[in-house]
């Protein structure tokens, strides 16, 4: 399954890159899809996108991942291309995953009203999150923050491949 992780200036680089690493190790076709070719993270780390958001075909992808971080989450929230992708993935019954502050985008779009979710404290938008580090409800997978990136990535692998593969990857990295 092809997965995109949207990266943009101000994103939390570890939430993007740890999840990328885990999915890559699991054998998934995963791409960093950027607003620009080079992304400067919230901690001033520069890395390169595989593809540009304007050049992708969303039909090729089965999973969308939104890392958190500030002001990265704000940039994701304000971008109409990202909003379109979220709506399209929901309509097409594909996976939409968000970690840290990024679940607030889904909350504000009204997508998590009746769903179990987690997010970074302070980004609940008046809703009550689960106490877990990472949770899945239907095709939504959410993570609490950087400290939950391994659980979040493993939950994505569990859904896209299998629980056995997720456990295998966590064991291989000495988690």
PDB file of C-alpha atoms in Angstrom, residues 9-116:
ATOM      1  CA  UNK A   9       7.871  23.939   7.054  1.00  0.00           C
ATOM      2  CA  UNK A  10       7.353  23.849  10.796  1.00  0.00           C
ATOM      3  CA  UNK A  11       6.416  20.172  11.030  1.00  0.00           C
ATOM      4  CA  UNK A  12       7.788  17.997  13.854  1.00  0.00           C
ATOM      5  CA  UNK A  13      10.530  16.184  11.975  1.00  0.00           C
ATOM      6  CA  UNK A  14      10.694  13.156  14.265  1.00  0.00           C
ATOM      7  CA  UNK A  15       6.954  12.523  13.987  1.00  0.00           C
ATOM      8  CA  UNK A  16       7.379  12.469  10.208  1.00  0.00           C
ATOM      9  CA  UNK A  17      10.693  10.632   9.972  1.00  0.00           C
ATOM     10  CA  UNK A  18      10.209   8.001  12.705  1.00  0.00           C
ATOM     11  CA  UNK A  19       6.879   7.033  11.150  1.00  0.00           C
ATOM     12  CA  UNK A  20       8.499   7.046   7.701  1.00  0.00           C
ATOM     13  CA  UNK A  21      11.297   4.792   8.961  1.00  0.00           C
ATOM     14  CA  UNK A  22       8.918   2.288  10.547  1.00  0.00           C
ATOM     15  CA  UNK A  23       6.684   2.065   7.473  1.00  0.00           C
ATOM     16  CA  UNK A  24       9.718   1.759   5.198  1.00  0.00           C
ATOM     17  CA  UNK A  25      11.167  -1.071   7.345  1.00  0.00           C
ATOM     18  CA  UNK A  26       7.792  -2.826   7.082  1.00  0.00           C
ATOM     19  CA  UNK A  27       8.121  -2.812   3.294  1.00  0.00           C
ATOM     20  CA  UNK A  28       5.454  -0.244   2.577  1.00  0.00           C
ATOM     21  CA  UNK A  29       5.796   2.158  -0.333  1.00  0.00           C
ATOM     22  CA  UNK A  30       5.988   5.377   1.692  1.00  0.00           C
ATOM     23  CA  UNK A  31       6.711   8.861   0.383  1.00  0.00           C
ATOM     24  CA  UNK A  32       7.461  12.164   2.050  1.00  0.00           C
ATOM     25  CA  UNK A  33       5.184  14.537   0.148  1.00  0.00           C
ATOM     26  CA  UNK A  34       6.184  18.160   0.603  1.00  0.00           C
ATOM     27  CA  UNK A  35       4.727  21.578   0.090  1.00  0.00           C
ATOM     28  CA  UNK A  36       8.240  22.349  -1.243  1.00  0.00           C
ATOM     29  CA  UNK A  37      11.201  20.180  -2.263  1.00  0.00           C
ATOM     30  CA  UNK A  38      13.044  21.094   0.956  1.00  0.00           C
ATOM     31  CA  UNK A  39      11.323  21.235   4.317  1.00  0.00           C
ATOM     32  CA  UNK A  40      12.642  23.110   7.350  1.00  0.00           C
ATOM     33  CA  UNK A  41      11.164  21.523  10.463  1.00  0.00           C
ATOM     34  CA  UNK A  42      10.042  23.173  13.689  1.00  0.00           C
ATOM     35  CA  UNK A  43      13.528  22.419  15.078  1.00  0.00           C
ATOM     36  CA  UNK A  44      15.362  23.845  12.057  1.00  0.00           C
ATOM     37  CA  UNK A  45      16.199  20.462  10.504  1.00  0.00           C
ATOM     38  CA  UNK A  46      16.152  20.510   6.702  1.00  0.00           C
ATOM     39  CA  UNK A  47      15.187  17.409   4.716  1.00  0.00           C
ATOM     40  CA  UNK A  48      14.005  16.681   1.213  1.00  0.00           C
ATOM     41  CA  UNK A  49      10.598  15.496   0.038  1.00  0.00           C
ATOM     42  CA  UNK A  50      10.302  12.589  -2.396  1.00  0.00           C
ATOM     43  CA  UNK A  51       7.392  14.203  -4.193  1.00  0.00           C
ATOM     44  CA  UNK A  52       5.632  17.564  -4.224  1.00  0.00           C
ATOM     45  CA  UNK A  53       2.050  17.901  -3.074  1.00  0.00           C
ATOM     46  CA  UNK A  54       1.097  19.564  -6.359  1.00  0.00           C
ATOM     47  CA  UNK A  55       2.442  16.621  -8.374  1.00  0.00           C
ATOM     48  CA  UNK A  56       0.862  13.603  -6.669  1.00  0.00           C
ATOM     49  CA  UNK A  57      -2.090  11.537  -7.787  1.00  0.00           C
ATOM     50  CA  UNK A  58      -4.147  10.856  -4.635  1.00  0.00           C
ATOM     51  CA  UNK A  59      -5.684   7.798  -6.299  1.00  0.00           C
ATOM     52  CA  UNK A  60      -2.312   6.047  -5.981  1.00  0.00           C
ATOM     53  CA  UNK A  61      -2.318   6.291  -2.185  1.00  0.00           C
ATOM     54  CA  UNK A  62      -4.184   4.298   0.466  1.00  0.00           C
ATOM     55  CA  UNK A  63      -2.957   6.113   3.574  1.00  0.00           C
ATOM     56  CA  UNK A  64      -2.415   9.767   4.497  1.00  0.00           C
ATOM     57  CA  UNK A  65      -0.240  10.723   7.494  1.00  0.00           C
ATOM     58  CA  UNK A  66      -0.192  14.199   9.039  1.00  0.00           C
ATOM     59  CA  UNK A  67       2.682  14.916  11.450  1.00  0.00           C
ATOM     60  CA  UNK A  68       2.216  17.587  14.090  1.00  0.00           C
ATOM     61  CA  UNK A  69       4.482  20.363  15.227  1.00  0.00           C
ATOM     62  CA  UNK A  70       4.053  24.095  15.136  1.00  0.00           C
ATOM     63  CA  UNK A  71       3.662  26.011  12.991  1.00  0.00           C
ATOM     64  CA  UNK A  72       3.476  22.942  10.717  1.00  0.00           C
ATOM     65  CA  UNK A  73       0.013  21.938  11.901  1.00  0.00           C
ATOM     66  CA  UNK A  74      -1.230  25.475  11.284  1.00  0.00           C
ATOM     67  CA  UNK A  75       0.156  25.341   7.742  1.00  0.00           C
ATOM     68  CA  UNK A  76      -1.556  21.974   7.138  1.00  0.00           C
ATOM     69  CA  UNK A  77      -4.834  23.327   8.516  1.00  0.00           C
ATOM     70  CA  UNK A  78      -4.742  26.396   6.258  1.00  0.00           C
ATOM     71  CA  UNK A  79      -3.824  24.555   3.039  1.00  0.00           C
ATOM     72  CA  UNK A  80      -6.754  23.767   0.725  1.00  0.00           C
ATOM     73  CA  UNK A  81      -4.845  20.913  -0.949  1.00  0.00           C
ATOM     74  CA  UNK A  82      -4.505  19.153   2.413  1.00  0.00           C
ATOM     75  CA  UNK A  83      -8.163  19.761   3.222  1.00  0.00           C
ATOM     76  CA  UNK A  84      -9.113  18.285  -0.147  1.00  0.00           C
ATOM     77  CA  UNK A  85      -6.933  15.199   0.447  1.00  0.00           C
ATOM     78  CA  UNK A  86      -8.410  14.583   3.896  1.00  0.00           C
ATOM     79  CA  UNK A  87     -11.948  14.838   2.514  1.00  0.00           C
ATOM     80  CA  UNK A  88     -11.096  12.595  -0.446  1.00  0.00           C
ATOM     81  CA  UNK A  89      -9.469   9.919   1.727  1.00  0.00           C
ATOM     82  CA  UNK A  90     -12.474   9.897   4.069  1.00  0.00           C
ATOM     83  CA  UNK A  91     -14.918   9.711   1.139  1.00  0.00           C
ATOM     84  CA  UNK A  92     -12.885   6.886  -0.462  1.00  0.00           C
ATOM     85  CA  UNK A  93     -12.675   4.991   2.874  1.00  0.00           C
ATOM     86  CA  UNK A  94      -8.883   5.244   3.055  1.00  0.00           C
ATOM     87  CA  UNK A  95      -6.720   5.648   6.150  1.00  0.00           C
ATOM     88  CA  UNK A  96      -6.231   9.131   7.612  1.00  0.00           C
ATOM     89  CA  UNK A  97      -3.583   9.289  10.339  1.00  0.00           C
ATOM     90  CA  UNK A  98      -2.571  12.282  12.450  1.00  0.00           C
ATOM     91  CA  UNK A  99      -0.236  12.719  15.406  1.00  0.00           C
ATOM     92  CA  UNK A 100       0.408  15.378  18.065  1.00  0.00           C
ATOM     93  CA  UNK A 101      -1.355  18.639  17.159  1.00  0.00           C
ATOM     94  CA  UNK A 102      -2.486  17.380  13.731  1.00  0.00           C
ATOM     95  CA  UNK A 103      -5.593  15.504  15.000  1.00  0.00           C
ATOM     96  CA  UNK A 104      -7.005  18.975  15.740  1.00  0.00           C
ATOM     97  CA  UNK A 105      -7.363  19.398  11.967  1.00  0.00           C
ATOM     98  CA  UNK A 106      -9.631  16.340  11.858  1.00  0.00           C
ATOM     99  CA  UNK A 107     -11.541  17.510  14.934  1.00  0.00           C
ATOM    100  CA  UNK A 108     -12.168  20.953  13.436  1.00  0.00           C
ATOM    101  CA  UNK A 109     -13.399  19.315  10.212  1.00  0.00           C
ATOM    102  CA  UNK A 110     -15.938  17.384  12.336  1.00  0.00           C
ATOM    103  CA  UNK A 111     -14.418  14.002  11.457  1.00  0.00           C
ATOM    104  CA  UNK A 112     -13.728  12.756  14.989  1.00  0.00           C
ATOM    105  CA  UNK A 113     -17.059  13.703  16.600  1.00  0.00           C
ATOM    106  CA  UNK A 114     -18.016  10.108  17.343  1.00  0.00           C
ATOM    107  CA  UNK A 115     -14.559   8.574  17.129  1.00  0.00           C
ATOM    108  CA  UNK A 116     -12.009   7.521  19.708  1.00  0.00           C
TER     109      UNK A 116
END
